[in-house]
Amino acid sequence: MSTRYPTLPSMRPTVLTVLHRTTYRYSTLVDTAQHLATIRPISTAAQEVLQHAERIEPEPSYLHSRVDTFGNEVVYFALNTPHESLQVTSETTVRLRARWTHFDPEVTEPWENVANMTQYRAGATFVPETEFCFASPYIALHPLFRAYALESFPPGMPVAQGAIDLMHRIHDEFEYLQTTTDFDTQALHAFTLRSGVCQDFAQVMIGCLRSIGIPARYVSGYLRTIPLPGHARLLGADASHAWVSAWCPGTGWIDLDPTNDVLADRDHVTLAYGRDYSDVSLLRGMILGGGAHAVDVSVSVMEL
C-alpha cells in the first residue's frame, strides 16, 4: 500500500487571497428573503486568517453572525425589500503553514483501536470526535461502504495509512464528472455511480470511514487557482472545493483530498467543517417570489 503524500519545495508559510463571488438572478422580483451564509474562513493550527471582508448586494435589512456547533462563523441576513438579484462577495487573505513535515502515517494508531474508542461504554470517558461517526443527512452508514473501506483497513493497519490508501483507491476508481450528480446527491448514490465531483468524492470517503467506526468530517474550502511550478493544476480550482478530515488519536485530524489524491496542505484554504455538505453550504435560505433563477459563481485563489 502506497503512503505517498505531497512534498513541497519550501516549508515557508504561504499567503493566499481568496475572492469568491456568487450571483443569483431571478426571473421575477423576490419580495423578501432570509439567508444563511458560510463565507468566513476559520482559523486553525495550520491556517491564520489575516484579513476578511464581505459585501452583500442589495444591502441587508438585518445582518447577524454566530458560531455554529462545529466552530464555523455563520452569517444570517434578511432582505425585506423587493429585489431581482442577489450578489454575495467575500475576499479573504490567509497564511498557511506546512502540515506534514514530520508526519509518518505508518506510526499512527491501529484503526481497530480508534474504532473501539468511539464505541459507547457506560462510564467511559466521552470522546468528542464520536459525533462524526454517525450517519448525517447526505451520508448513510451502509454495508457497501464498510466492505469497500475494509479493503484498505486489514487487521492492525495504522489508521492514517489506511485512510491514505482509501483516498488513493477512490481517486483511482471514481471518475470526476460534473454531470452525474447534484448538490443534494446522497453519498451512497454517488458510490454506486462511481462518479461525481469533489463533494461526492469527499462524502463517499466519509461514509466509508464512518462505517468502520473512524470519525470523519466534511471540509469545505478552496484550492489555489494557479499551481506551483512543476505541479499539475488541481481539480476543483476556480470553484469551492471539498475534502475529508479523519481523526487519528495522537496526531489529530488529518485532511485528505480524494479528488486530487493528496493530503490538504498549502494549496487548500479551509472554510468550514461539518458532518456533510448540508452543514456548510455556502448560501442557503428561504425566499418569497423570484420564480426561476440563474446562479453564477466565480472563485479565484492567488498567492501573494
Coordinates of C-alpha atoms in Angstrom, one line a residue:
M1 CA 0.0 0.0 0.0
S2 CA 1.4 3.4 -1.0
T3 CA 1.6 6.2 1.5
R4 CA 2.6 8.9 -0.8
Y5 CA 1.7 12.5 0.2
P6 CA 2.8 15.9 -1.1
T7 CA 6.3 17.2 -0.7
L8 CA 6.6 21.0 -1.4
P9 CA 9.8 22.7 -2.5
S10 CA 9.8 25.0 0.6
M11 CA 8.5 24.8 4.1
R12 CA 7.9 28.5 4.4
P13 CA 4.4 29.7 5.1
T14 CA 2.2 30.5 2.1
V15 CA -0.1 33.5 1.9
L16 CA -3.2 33.1 -0.3
T17 CA -6.0 35.5 -1.1
V18 CA -9.4 34.2 -2.0
L19 CA -12.0 36.1 -4.0
H20 CA -15.4 34.4 -4.1
R21 CA -18.5 35.9 -5.8
T22 CA -21.9 34.3 -6.0
T23 CA -24.7 36.0 -8.0
Y24 CA -28.3 35.0 -8.2
R25 CA -30.6 36.5 -10.9
Y26 CA -34.3 35.9 -10.6
S27 CA -37.0 35.8 -13.3
T28 CA -39.4 37.8 -11.1
L29 CA -39.0 40.0 -8.1
V30 CA -38.2 38.4 -4.8
D31 CA -40.4 40.1 -2.2
T32 CA -38.5 39.1 0.9
A33 CA -35.6 36.7 1.7
Q34 CA -33.7 35.2 4.6
H35 CA -30.4 33.5 4.1
L36 CA -27.6 31.8 6.0
A37 CA -24.1 32.2 4.5
T38 CA -20.9 30.2 5.4
I39 CA -18.4 32.6 3.8
R40 CA -16.0 33.4 6.6
P41 CA -13.0 31.1 6.7
I42 CA -12.0 29.8 10.1
S43 CA -8.6 29.9 11.8
T44 CA -6.9 26.6 12.6
A45 CA -3.5 25.4 13.8
A46 CA -2.3 25.5 10.2
Q47 CA -4.3 28.5 8.9
E48 CA -4.3 32.1 10.1
V49 CA -6.9 34.4 8.7
L50 CA -5.1 37.7 8.1
Q51 CA -8.0 39.7 6.6
H52 CA -11.6 39.2 5.6
A53 CA -14.2 41.4 4.0
E54 CA -17.6 40.7 2.5
R55 CA -20.2 42.6 0.6
I56 CA -23.9 41.7 0.1
E57 CA -26.0 43.4 -2.6
P58 CA -28.7 44.6 -2.1
E59 CA -27.7 45.7 1.4
P60 CA -29.4 43.5 4.0
S61 CA -32.2 44.9 6.2
Y62 CA -30.7 42.8 9.0
L63 CA -27.4 41.0 9.5
H64 CA -26.1 38.9 12.4
S65 CA -23.3 36.3 12.8
R66 CA -23.0 33.4 15.2
V67 CA -20.6 30.4 15.7
D68 CA -22.3 27.1 15.0
T69 CA -21.8 23.8 16.8
F70 CA -18.8 22.9 14.6
G71 CA -17.0 26.2 15.3
N72 CA -17.9 27.9 12.0
E73 CA -18.9 31.5 11.8
V74 CA -22.3 31.6 10.0
V75 CA -23.8 34.9 8.8
Y76 CA -27.6 35.3 8.9
F77 CA -29.1 38.2 6.8
A78 CA -32.5 39.3 5.7
L79 CA -33.6 41.2 2.6
N80 CA -37.0 42.9 3.2
T81 CA -37.2 45.0 0.1
P82 CA -38.1 43.6 -3.4
H83 CA -35.0 42.7 -5.5
E84 CA -34.3 40.9 -8.8
S85 CA -30.7 39.8 -8.0
L86 CA -28.5 38.9 -5.0
Q87 CA -24.7 39.1 -5.0
V88 CA -22.5 37.9 -2.2
T89 CA -18.8 38.7 -2.4
S90 CA -16.1 37.7 0.0
E91 CA -12.4 38.4 0.0
T92 CA -10.1 36.7 2.5
T93 CA -6.3 36.5 3.0
V94 CA -4.9 33.6 4.9
R95 CA -1.4 32.4 5.9
L96 CA -0.9 28.6 5.6
R97 CA 1.9 26.7 7.2
A98 CA 3.2 23.3 6.0
R99 CA 1.5 20.5 7.9
W100 CA 3.2 17.2 7.0
T101 CA 6.9 17.8 7.6
H102 CA 7.1 15.4 10.5
F103 CA 4.1 13.2 9.6
D104 CA 4.5 9.4 9.4
P105 CA 1.2 7.7 8.7
E106 CA 2.8 4.2 9.4
V107 CA 3.2 5.0 13.1
T108 CA -0.4 6.1 13.8
E109 CA -2.8 4.1 16.0
P110 CA -4.1 0.8 14.6
W111 CA -7.6 1.5 13.1
E112 CA -9.4 -1.0 15.4
N113 CA -8.2 0.9 18.5
V114 CA -9.6 4.1 17.0
A115 CA -12.9 2.4 16.2
N116 CA -13.1 1.0 19.8
M117 CA -12.6 4.5 21.3
T118 CA -15.8 5.7 19.6
Q119 CA -18.0 2.8 20.9
Y120 CA -20.3 3.7 23.7
R121 CA -19.5 2.1 27.1
A122 CA -21.2 3.0 30.3
G123 CA -18.8 5.1 32.5
A124 CA -16.2 5.5 29.7
T125 CA -14.6 8.9 29.0
F126 CA -16.5 10.8 26.4
V127 CA -14.7 11.2 23.1
P128 CA -15.9 14.4 21.4
E129 CA -14.8 13.2 17.9
T130 CA -17.5 10.5 18.2
E131 CA -20.1 12.9 16.9
F132 CA -18.5 12.4 13.4
C133 CA -19.1 8.7 13.5
F134 CA -22.8 8.8 12.9
A135 CA -25.0 9.0 9.7
S136 CA -25.8 12.5 8.5
P137 CA -28.3 13.9 6.0
Y138 CA -26.3 13.1 2.9
I139 CA -24.2 10.2 4.3
A140 CA -25.6 6.9 5.4
L141 CA -23.8 4.1 7.2
H142 CA -24.1 1.1 4.9
P143 CA -22.5 -2.4 4.5
L144 CA -21.3 -1.4 1.0
F145 CA -19.3 1.4 2.4
R146 CA -17.9 -0.9 5.1
A147 CA -16.9 -3.6 2.7
Y148 CA -15.2 -1.1 0.4
A149 CA -13.3 0.5 3.4
L150 CA -12.1 -2.8 4.8
E151 CA -10.0 -3.4 1.7
S152 CA -7.8 -0.5 2.9
F153 CA -8.0 -1.5 6.6
P154 CA -6.8 -5.0 7.2
P155 CA -6.3 -6.0 10.8
G156 CA -3.7 -3.8 12.5
M157 CA -3.5 -1.2 9.7
P158 CA -2.3 2.2 11.1
V159 CA -5.4 4.4 10.8
A160 CA -3.7 7.2 8.7
Q161 CA -2.0 4.7 6.4
G162 CA -5.4 3.0 5.8
A163 CA -7.1 6.4 5.2
I164 CA -4.5 7.4 2.7
D165 CA -4.8 4.1 0.8
L166 CA -8.6 4.6 0.8
M167 CA -8.1 8.1 -0.7
H168 CA -5.8 6.6 -3.4
R169 CA -8.5 4.0 -4.3
I170 CA -11.3 6.5 -4.5
H171 CA -9.2 8.8 -6.7
D172 CA -8.2 5.9 -9.0
E173 CA -11.6 4.1 -9.2
F174 CA -14.1 7.0 -9.4
E175 CA -14.5 9.3 -12.3
Y176 CA -14.6 13.1 -11.9
L177 CA -17.8 14.1 -13.8
Q178 CA -19.8 17.3 -13.3
T179 CA -22.9 16.0 -15.0
T180 CA -23.8 12.8 -13.0
T181 CA -24.7 14.3 -9.5
D182 CA -26.3 17.4 -7.9
F183 CA -25.7 19.3 -4.7
D184 CA -28.1 17.0 -2.8
T185 CA -26.9 13.7 -4.2
Q186 CA -26.7 11.1 -1.5
A187 CA -23.2 9.6 -0.9
L188 CA -24.5 6.1 -1.4
H189 CA -25.8 7.0 -4.9
A190 CA -22.5 8.6 -5.9
F191 CA -20.8 5.4 -4.7
T192 CA -22.9 3.2 -7.0
L193 CA -22.3 5.6 -9.9
R194 CA -18.5 5.6 -9.2
S195 CA -18.5 9.2 -10.4
G196 CA -19.2 12.7 -9.3
V197 CA -17.5 15.9 -8.2
C198 CA -15.3 16.8 -5.1
Q199 CA -18.4 16.9 -2.8
D200 CA -19.3 13.3 -3.8
F201 CA -15.7 12.0 -3.5
A202 CA -15.5 13.5 0.0
Q203 CA -18.8 12.2 1.1
V204 CA -18.2 8.7 -0.2
M205 CA -14.9 8.6 1.6
I206 CA -16.5 9.9 4.8
G207 CA -19.2 7.2 4.5
C208 CA -16.5 4.5 4.2
L209 CA -14.6 5.7 7.2
R210 CA -17.6 6.2 9.5
S211 CA -18.9 2.7 8.5
I212 CA -15.9 1.1 10.2
G213 CA -16.0 3.5 13.2
I214 CA -13.4 6.1 12.2
P215 CA -14.6 9.7 12.9
A216 CA -14.6 11.7 9.7
R217 CA -15.8 15.2 8.9
Y218 CA -16.6 17.2 5.7
V219 CA -14.3 20.1 4.9
S220 CA -15.4 22.9 2.6
G221 CA -12.9 25.4 1.2
Y222 CA -10.9 26.5 -1.8
L223 CA -7.9 25.4 -3.9
R224 CA -5.0 27.5 -5.2
T225 CA -6.0 28.6 -8.8
I226 CA -2.5 28.6 -10.3
P227 CA -0.4 25.6 -9.2
L228 CA 3.2 25.8 -8.0
P229 CA 5.9 25.5 -10.8
G230 CA 6.1 21.9 -11.9
H231 CA 2.8 20.8 -10.3
A232 CA -0.3 19.8 -12.1
R233 CA -3.4 22.0 -11.8
L234 CA -5.7 20.6 -9.1
L235 CA -9.2 19.5 -10.0
G236 CA -11.8 21.8 -8.3
A237 CA -9.9 25.1 -8.7
D238 CA -12.0 28.1 -9.8
A239 CA -14.8 26.8 -7.6
S240 CA -15.5 26.0 -4.0
H241 CA -13.9 22.6 -3.0
A242 CA -14.4 19.8 -0.5
W243 CA -12.3 17.2 1.1
V244 CA -12.2 14.9 4.2
S245 CA -10.8 15.2 7.7
A246 CA -10.2 11.9 9.5
W247 CA -9.3 11.6 13.2
C248 CA -6.0 10.0 14.3
P249 CA -5.5 9.9 18.0
G250 CA -2.1 11.4 19.0
T251 CA -1.8 13.1 15.6
G252 CA -5.2 14.9 15.4
W253 CA -7.3 15.5 12.4
I254 CA -5.6 14.8 9.0
D255 CA -7.1 16.3 5.9
L256 CA -7.3 14.2 2.7
D257 CA -8.4 15.3 -0.7
P258 CA -9.6 12.2 -2.7
T259 CA -10.4 14.3 -5.7
N260 CA -6.7 15.1 -6.2
D261 CA -5.1 12.3 -4.2
V262 CA -3.2 14.5 -1.8
L263 CA -3.1 15.5 1.8
A264 CA -4.6 19.0 2.0
D265 CA -1.7 21.4 2.6
R266 CA -0.7 24.9 1.4
D267 CA -2.9 24.7 -1.7
H268 CA -6.0 24.3 0.4
V269 CA -7.9 27.1 2.2
T270 CA -10.2 25.8 4.8
L271 CA -13.6 27.5 5.0
A272 CA -15.7 25.3 7.4
Y273 CA -16.2 21.9 8.9
G274 CA -19.4 19.8 9.1
R275 CA -20.9 16.4 9.0
D276 CA -21.6 16.7 5.3
Y277 CA -22.4 19.4 2.7
S278 CA -25.7 20.2 4.3
D279 CA -24.0 21.7 7.3
V280 CA -21.6 24.0 5.4
S281 CA -23.3 25.0 2.1
L282 CA -22.1 28.5 1.2
L283 CA -25.6 30.0 0.8
R284 CA -29.0 28.7 1.8
G285 CA -32.3 30.1 2.9
M286 CA -35.9 30.9 2.0
I287 CA -37.3 33.4 -0.5
L288 CA -40.8 34.6 -1.3
G289 CA -41.2 35.1 -5.0
G290 CA -38.4 35.1 -7.5
G291 CA -39.7 32.5 -10.0
A292 CA -36.9 30.7 -11.8
H293 CA -33.3 31.7 -11.1
A294 CA -29.8 31.5 -12.6
V295 CA -26.7 31.4 -10.5
D296 CA -23.1 32.3 -11.4
V297 CA -20.2 31.5 -9.1
S298 CA -16.6 32.7 -9.6
V299 CA -13.6 31.8 -7.4
S300 CA -10.0 33.0 -7.6
V301 CA -7.3 31.8 -5.2
M302 CA -3.9 33.5 -5.7
E303 CA -0.6 33.6 -3.8
L304 CA 0.5 37.0 -2.6

